[in-house]
Amino acid sequence: MRTSLALLLLVVIAHAEDPPAEQQARLAPTKWKFKNVRFNFPLADGAKAVEKPPVRKGRVEKLYCYFFDLDGNGKFGEIGKDAWALGGMNYILPMEATAVLELHRVKWEVAPDGKQVRYTTTPIPIAKEEAKVFRQFNYWRLINGLCPVDIDPELSTACNELCTWMEANGMKHRAEQGDPPMSSRAATAGMRSMLSQESPAMSVLMLYSSFYHRLPLFNPGTRAIGIGKSARFTAVDGLSRNEARPWNYPIMVPAPSTALQPTNFPPESPRPYPSSVKQPGMPITLTFDGMGTVTEAKGTLRRRVRRKKTIEIPVLVSSPSQPANKKRPDNRKSICLIPRKPLAPKALYEVWVAYKLDGEQKQHRWIFSTGHARPVWHYAGR
């Protein structure tokens, strides 16, 4: 009997260590339902996207995925030259060897003829409360044309230690004089994490709706995050796992033609607007990430009330050459339009931003729309 149990245990252990089995899904020709193929990344080796690239559709982990022969050369799945998208999203993403779908890591390879995709999946180990944060985080990335991120278990452990410490000592990024010491992991997380005292999913919305806290989290180079949660606090480390990927700058949030955007700007510390602005609206950011020197920034925001009628919304323009907060002289390499009052729910807005980049005149025009009005916020600090 003991021998049988020992053999059974060995079989279970061996099975647990087996690599995930390869699966495959058939892909069928289909049409992309949006008029324009929108993407925010450059193609490798000077390749150019065709106006109407061939598209294949199939189900991976019960999700509809679309694969694009973006450069139209007759081959699907080329890294750096092709793209993929999730159903329901209006931006396509750069084709890479791995991706994150919901709560799974996916390693995949699309057949050059586009008839099938071979893939293996690994579940992402994550607690229920952390999963709420993770899903919301990747939702906001996807609708803005940014690749979904992974979870780093070591970063999450550090964030959880930080949250546990804060339960006894209050929300702080570092131990102050008289406080019990933090563990080394918690101290590192404290210096690299965005903190909030909202519910898990609401905390991500709050960070997304802010200015300074949005930028490091919603960056194309963010590959993985750590999430910590306690009874009162949430910590998200989006700085530690950053690896640049080719991207077209500036990064615009809200991205052009996106919907369901928040309406309010949460209280943020440090505050990126003067005390005269009492209840600001959702900020609009253009981040340049070291592209050059940005000067003479200006912009307007208009709400469309009828098909051909708009109302101008007063905005504060904060930029690297004229930051609203003098303690942030580089303005986080961003131009930020801060509406002086909350945006209207379920409304369409038109944005115009002009500036000089290394002396060369640039401008952008785009639209986005808001969702429901948001509740009263608490605090976001870093």
Coordinates of C-alpha atoms in Angstrom, one line a residue:
M1 CA 0.0 0.0 0.0
R2 CA 2.8 2.4 0.9
T3 CA 4.5 1.6 -2.3
S4 CA 1.4 2.4 -4.3
L5 CA 0.9 5.7 -2.5
A6 CA 4.6 6.6 -3.1
L7 CA 4.2 5.9 -6.8
L8 CA 1.0 7.9 -7.0
L9 CA 2.7 10.8 -5.4
L10 CA 5.6 10.7 -7.8
V11 CA 3.1 10.6 -10.7
V12 CA 1.3 13.7 -9.3
I13 CA 4.6 15.6 -8.8
A14 CA 5.8 14.7 -12.3
H15 CA 2.5 15.8 -13.8
A16 CA 2.6 19.1 -11.9
E17 CA 6.0 19.8 -13.4
D18 CA 5.0 19.0 -17.0
P19 CA 5.1 22.0 -19.3
P20 CA 1.7 23.2 -20.5
A21 CA 0.4 21.2 -23.5
E22 CA 0.4 22.9 -26.8
Q23 CA -3.0 23.7 -28.3
Q24 CA -4.1 25.1 -31.6
A25 CA -7.0 27.1 -32.9
R26 CA -8.3 27.4 -36.4
L27 CA -8.2 30.9 -37.9
A28 CA -10.8 32.1 -40.4
P29 CA -10.7 35.1 -42.7
T30 CA -12.8 38.0 -41.4
K31 CA -13.3 41.7 -41.6
W32 CA -12.1 44.2 -38.9
K33 CA -15.3 45.9 -37.9
F34 CA -13.8 49.4 -37.4
K35 CA -13.3 51.7 -40.3
N36 CA -9.7 52.4 -39.6
V37 CA -7.0 50.1 -38.3
R38 CA -5.7 52.1 -35.3
F39 CA -2.3 51.4 -33.7
N40 CA 0.4 53.3 -31.8
F41 CA 3.6 51.4 -32.7
P42 CA 6.1 51.6 -35.5
L43 CA 6.8 48.6 -37.7
A44 CA 10.3 47.1 -37.8
D45 CA 12.8 47.4 -40.7
G46 CA 11.0 50.2 -42.4
A47 CA 7.9 48.1 -43.1
K48 CA 4.7 50.0 -43.6
A49 CA 1.1 49.0 -42.8
V50 CA -1.3 48.6 -45.7
E51 CA -4.6 50.4 -45.5
K52 CA -6.8 47.2 -45.2
P53 CA -4.5 44.4 -44.0
P54 CA -5.8 40.8 -44.2
V55 CA -7.3 39.6 -40.9
R56 CA -7.8 36.2 -39.3
K57 CA -10.1 35.4 -36.4
G58 CA -10.1 32.6 -33.9
R59 CA -10.6 31.7 -30.2
V60 CA -7.7 31.5 -27.8
E61 CA -8.6 30.7 -24.2
K62 CA -12.3 31.3 -25.0
L63 CA -11.5 34.8 -26.2
Y64 CA -11.9 36.0 -29.8
C65 CA -8.5 37.1 -31.1
Y66 CA -7.8 38.8 -34.4
F67 CA -4.5 38.5 -36.2
F68 CA -3.3 41.0 -38.8
D69 CA -0.9 40.7 -41.7
L70 CA -0.2 44.3 -41.0
D71 CA 2.4 44.9 -43.7
G72 CA 0.4 42.9 -46.3
N73 CA 3.3 40.8 -47.4
G74 CA 1.3 37.5 -47.3
K75 CA 2.8 36.3 -44.0
F76 CA 1.0 36.3 -40.6
G77 CA 2.6 36.4 -37.2
E78 CA 5.8 38.2 -38.0
I79 CA 7.3 39.8 -34.9
G80 CA 7.7 43.5 -35.3
K81 CA 5.7 43.6 -38.6
D82 CA 2.2 42.2 -37.7
A83 CA -0.4 42.7 -35.1
W84 CA -3.2 41.2 -33.0
A85 CA -6.2 42.5 -31.2
L86 CA -8.9 41.3 -28.8
G87 CA -12.6 41.4 -29.8
G88 CA -14.3 44.6 -28.7
M89 CA -11.1 46.7 -28.7
N90 CA -10.5 49.3 -31.3
Y91 CA -6.7 49.3 -31.2
I92 CA -4.4 46.6 -32.5
L93 CA -1.3 45.6 -30.6
P94 CA 2.3 44.7 -31.8
M95 CA 2.7 40.9 -32.5
E96 CA 5.1 39.5 -29.9
A97 CA 5.9 35.9 -28.9
T98 CA 3.9 36.2 -25.7
A99 CA 0.8 37.9 -24.5
V100 CA -1.5 38.2 -21.5
L101 CA -5.1 37.2 -22.0
E102 CA -7.3 37.8 -19.0
L103 CA -5.6 35.7 -16.2
H104 CA -3.4 33.6 -18.5
R105 CA 0.1 34.0 -19.9
V106 CA 0.0 32.9 -23.5
K107 CA 2.9 31.9 -25.7
W108 CA 1.8 31.7 -29.3
E109 CA 2.8 31.3 -32.9
V110 CA 0.6 32.1 -35.9
A111 CA 1.1 30.0 -39.0
P112 CA 2.5 32.1 -41.9
D113 CA -0.6 31.3 -44.0
G114 CA -2.8 32.5 -41.2
K115 CA -4.9 29.3 -41.0
Q116 CA -4.1 28.5 -37.4
V117 CA -2.4 29.6 -34.2
R118 CA -0.4 27.2 -32.0
Y119 CA -0.2 28.3 -28.3
T120 CA 0.4 27.2 -24.7
T121 CA -1.2 28.9 -21.7
T122 CA -0.2 29.2 -18.1
P123 CA -2.6 30.5 -15.4
I124 CA -1.4 33.6 -13.6
P125 CA -1.4 32.9 -9.9
I126 CA -3.2 35.8 -8.3
A127 CA -5.5 36.3 -5.3
K128 CA -9.2 37.3 -5.9
E129 CA -8.8 40.9 -4.7
E130 CA -5.6 41.4 -6.7
A131 CA -7.3 40.0 -9.8
K132 CA -9.8 42.8 -9.6
V133 CA -7.0 45.3 -9.8
F134 CA -5.2 43.4 -12.5
R135 CA -8.3 43.2 -14.8
Q136 CA -9.1 46.8 -14.4
F137 CA -5.5 47.8 -15.0
N138 CA -5.3 45.9 -18.3
Y139 CA -8.7 47.1 -19.3
W140 CA -7.6 50.7 -19.3
R141 CA -4.4 49.8 -21.1
L142 CA -6.2 47.9 -23.8
I143 CA -8.7 50.6 -24.7
N144 CA -5.9 53.1 -25.0
G145 CA -3.9 50.9 -27.4
L146 CA -1.4 49.6 -24.9
C147 CA -0.3 46.0 -24.4
P148 CA -1.7 44.1 -21.4
V149 CA 0.8 43.5 -18.6
D150 CA 1.8 40.5 -16.5
I151 CA 1.9 40.0 -12.7
D152 CA 5.3 39.8 -11.0
P153 CA 4.8 37.6 -7.8
E154 CA 7.9 39.0 -6.1
L155 CA 6.7 42.6 -6.6
S156 CA 3.2 41.6 -5.3
T157 CA 4.8 40.1 -2.2
A158 CA 6.6 43.3 -1.5
C159 CA 3.5 45.4 -2.1
N160 CA 1.5 43.2 0.3
E161 CA 4.2 43.6 2.9
L162 CA 3.9 47.4 2.4
C163 CA 0.1 47.3 2.8
T164 CA 0.4 45.3 6.0
W165 CA 2.9 47.8 7.4
M166 CA 0.6 50.7 6.5
E167 CA -2.4 49.1 8.3
A168 CA -0.5 49.8 11.5
N169 CA 1.3 53.0 10.6
G170 CA -0.8 54.8 8.0
M171 CA -0.4 55.3 4.3
K172 CA 3.2 56.3 3.8
H173 CA 5.9 55.6 1.2
R174 CA 8.6 55.4 3.8
A175 CA 9.0 54.9 7.5
E176 CA 9.2 58.2 9.4
Q177 CA 11.0 58.9 12.6
G178 CA 9.4 56.9 15.4
D179 CA 7.7 54.4 13.0
P180 CA 8.6 50.7 13.2
P181 CA 11.0 49.8 10.4
M182 CA 9.8 48.4 7.1
S183 CA 11.2 45.2 5.7
S184 CA 13.7 45.8 2.9
R185 CA 11.1 44.6 0.3
A186 CA 8.4 46.8 1.7
A187 CA 10.7 49.8 1.7
T188 CA 11.6 49.2 -1.9
A189 CA 7.9 48.8 -2.8
G190 CA 7.2 52.0 -0.9
M191 CA 9.5 54.0 -3.1
R192 CA 8.2 52.5 -6.3
S193 CA 4.5 52.0 -5.8
M194 CA 1.4 54.1 -6.3
L195 CA -0.8 54.1 -3.2
S196 CA -4.5 54.5 -2.6
Q197 CA -7.2 53.9 0.0
E198 CA -10.0 53.0 -2.4
S199 CA -11.4 49.6 -3.2
P200 CA -9.1 47.5 -5.4
A201 CA -10.8 48.1 -8.8
M202 CA -11.6 51.8 -7.9
S203 CA -7.9 52.4 -6.9
V204 CA -6.8 51.6 -10.5
L205 CA -9.5 54.0 -11.9
M206 CA -8.2 56.6 -9.5
L207 CA -4.6 56.2 -10.6
Y208 CA -5.7 56.2 -14.3
S209 CA -7.7 59.4 -13.8
S210 CA -4.8 61.3 -12.2
F211 CA -1.8 62.9 -13.9
Y212 CA 1.5 62.1 -12.2
H213 CA 0.3 58.6 -11.1
R214 CA -1.0 57.7 -14.5
L215 CA 2.2 58.1 -16.5
P216 CA 4.5 55.3 -15.2
L217 CA 1.6 52.9 -15.1
F218 CA 0.2 53.5 -18.5
N219 CA 3.5 53.4 -20.5
P220 CA 4.0 51.0 -23.4
G221 CA 7.2 49.7 -21.8
T222 CA 5.5 48.5 -18.6
R223 CA 5.7 44.7 -18.8
A224 CA 4.6 43.5 -15.4
I225 CA 3.2 45.0 -12.2
G226 CA 3.0 44.1 -8.5
I227 CA -0.2 44.5 -6.6
G228 CA -0.7 44.6 -2.8
K229 CA -4.0 44.8 -0.9
S230 CA -4.9 45.0 2.7
A231 CA -8.1 46.0 4.5
R232 CA -7.7 49.7 3.8
F233 CA -4.9 50.2 1.3
T234 CA -3.8 49.2 -2.2
A235 CA -0.3 49.4 -3.6
V236 CA 0.6 49.1 -7.3
D237 CA 4.2 48.9 -8.4
G238 CA 4.3 49.8 -12.1
L239 CA 7.9 51.0 -12.2
S240 CA 10.1 48.0 -11.5
R241 CA 9.4 45.9 -14.6
N242 CA 9.8 48.3 -17.5
E243 CA 11.3 47.3 -20.8
A244 CA 11.1 49.6 -23.7
R245 CA 9.3 48.5 -26.9
P246 CA 9.1 50.5 -30.1
W247 CA 6.4 53.0 -29.9
N248 CA 5.1 56.2 -31.6
Y249 CA 5.2 59.1 -29.3
P250 CA 3.6 61.1 -27.8
I251 CA 1.5 58.6 -25.8
M252 CA -2.0 60.2 -25.7
V253 CA -4.4 59.4 -22.9
P254 CA -7.3 59.3 -23.5
A255 CA -6.3 57.8 -26.8
P256 CA -8.1 59.0 -30.0
S257 CA -11.6 57.6 -30.5
T258 CA -11.8 55.9 -27.1
A259 CA -15.0 55.8 -25.1
L260 CA -16.2 55.4 -21.5
Q261 CA -13.5 57.7 -20.2
P262 CA -13.7 58.9 -16.6
T263 CA -15.1 62.4 -15.8
N264 CA -13.2 63.5 -12.7
F265 CA -9.7 64.2 -11.6
P266 CA -9.0 62.7 -8.1
P267 CA -7.2 64.5 -5.3
E268 CA -3.5 63.8 -6.0
S269 CA -0.3 64.4 -4.1
P270 CA 1.7 66.2 -5.2
R271 CA -1.0 68.4 -6.6
P272 CA -0.5 69.2 -10.3
Y273 CA -2.8 72.2 -10.4
P274 CA -3.2 75.4 -8.4
S275 CA -5.6 75.7 -5.4
S276 CA -7.8 77.9 -7.5
V277 CA -8.9 74.8 -9.5
K278 CA -11.4 73.3 -7.0
Q279 CA -12.9 70.3 -8.9
P280 CA -10.9 69.5 -12.0
G281 CA -11.9 67.1 -14.7
M282 CA -10.2 64.0 -16.2
P283 CA -6.7 65.1 -17.3
I284 CA -5.6 64.7 -20.9
T285 CA -1.9 63.8 -21.3
L286 CA 0.7 63.7 -24.1
T287 CA 3.9 62.0 -22.9
F288 CA 7.1 62.3 -24.9
D289 CA 9.5 60.1 -22.9
G290 CA 12.7 61.8 -23.8
M291 CA 11.9 62.6 -27.4
G292 CA 13.3 66.1 -27.2
T293 CA 12.5 69.6 -25.9
V294 CA 8.9 70.5 -25.8
T295 CA 8.0 74.3 -25.7
E296 CA 5.1 76.6 -26.5
A297 CA 2.4 74.1 -25.6
K298 CA -1.2 75.2 -25.9
G299 CA -4.5 73.4 -26.3
T300 CA -8.2 73.5 -26.2
L301 CA -11.0 71.2 -25.2
R302 CA -14.5 71.4 -26.6
R303 CA -17.6 69.5 -25.8
R304 CA -19.8 68.6 -28.7
V305 CA -23.4 69.4 -27.8
R306 CA -24.9 69.0 -31.3
R307 CA -23.6 67.7 -34.6
K308 CA -22.0 71.0 -35.6
K309 CA -22.1 72.9 -32.3
T310 CA -19.4 72.7 -29.5
I311 CA -18.8 74.5 -26.2
E312 CA -15.3 75.3 -25.2
I313 CA -14.2 73.9 -21.8
P314 CA -11.7 76.0 -19.8
V315 CA -8.5 74.1 -19.3
L316 CA -5.2 74.6 -17.5
V317 CA -2.2 73.7 -19.8
S318 CA 0.7 72.3 -17.9
S319 CA 3.9 71.5 -19.9
P320 CA 7.7 70.9 -19.4
S321 CA 8.4 74.6 -20.2
Q322 CA 5.5 75.9 -18.1
P323 CA 4.6 73.3 -15.4
A324 CA 1.6 73.9 -13.2
N325 CA 3.6 72.6 -10.2
K326 CA 7.0 74.2 -10.0
K327 CA 8.2 71.2 -7.9
R328 CA 7.9 69.1 -11.1
P329 CA 9.9 71.3 -13.5
D330 CA 10.0 68.6 -16.3
N331 CA 6.3 68.0 -15.9
R332 CA 7.1 64.3 -16.2
K333 CA 8.0 64.9 -19.9
S334 CA 4.3 65.5 -20.6
I335 CA 1.8 68.1 -21.7
C336 CA -1.3 67.9 -19.6
L337 CA -4.6 69.6 -20.2
I338 CA -6.6 69.8 -17.0
P339 CA -10.2 70.8 -17.3
R340 CA -11.2 73.3 -14.7
K341 CA -14.4 71.4 -13.9
P342 CA -15.5 67.8 -14.1
L343 CA -16.3 66.5 -17.6
A344 CA -19.9 65.8 -18.4
P345 CA -20.9 62.1 -18.4
K346 CA -21.7 60.4 -21.7
A347 CA -20.4 63.3 -23.7
L348 CA -18.2 63.7 -26.8
Y349 CA -15.1 65.9 -26.5
E350 CA -12.8 67.3 -29.1
V351 CA -9.1 68.0 -28.2
W352 CA -6.6 70.2 -30.0
V353 CA -3.0 70.4 -28.8
A354 CA -0.1 72.3 -30.4
Y355 CA 3.5 72.6 -29.4
K356 CA 7.1 72.8 -30.6
L357 CA 9.3 69.7 -30.4
D358 CA 13.0 70.8 -30.7
G359 CA 11.7 73.9 -32.5
E360 CA 9.5 72.1 -35.0
Q361 CA 5.8 72.9 -34.9
K362 CA 3.5 69.9 -34.1
Q363 CA -0.2 69.5 -33.5
H364 CA -2.8 66.8 -32.8
R365 CA -6.6 66.7 -33.0
W366 CA -8.7 63.9 -31.7
I367 CA -12.0 63.0 -30.0
F368 CA -13.0 60.8 -27.1
S369 CA -16.1 60.3 -25.1
T370 CA -16.9 59.8 -21.4
G371 CA -18.8 57.2 -19.5
H372 CA -20.9 57.6 -16.3
A373 CA -20.0 60.3 -13.7
R374 CA -17.5 59.1 -11.1
P375 CA -17.9 59.1 -7.3
V376 CA -16.1 61.2 -4.7
W377 CA -12.4 60.3 -4.5
H378 CA -10.2 59.9 -1.5
Y379 CA -6.5 60.3 -2.1
A380 CA -3.6 59.2 -4.3
G381 CA -0.1 59.8 -3.2
R382 CA 3.4 59.0 -4.2

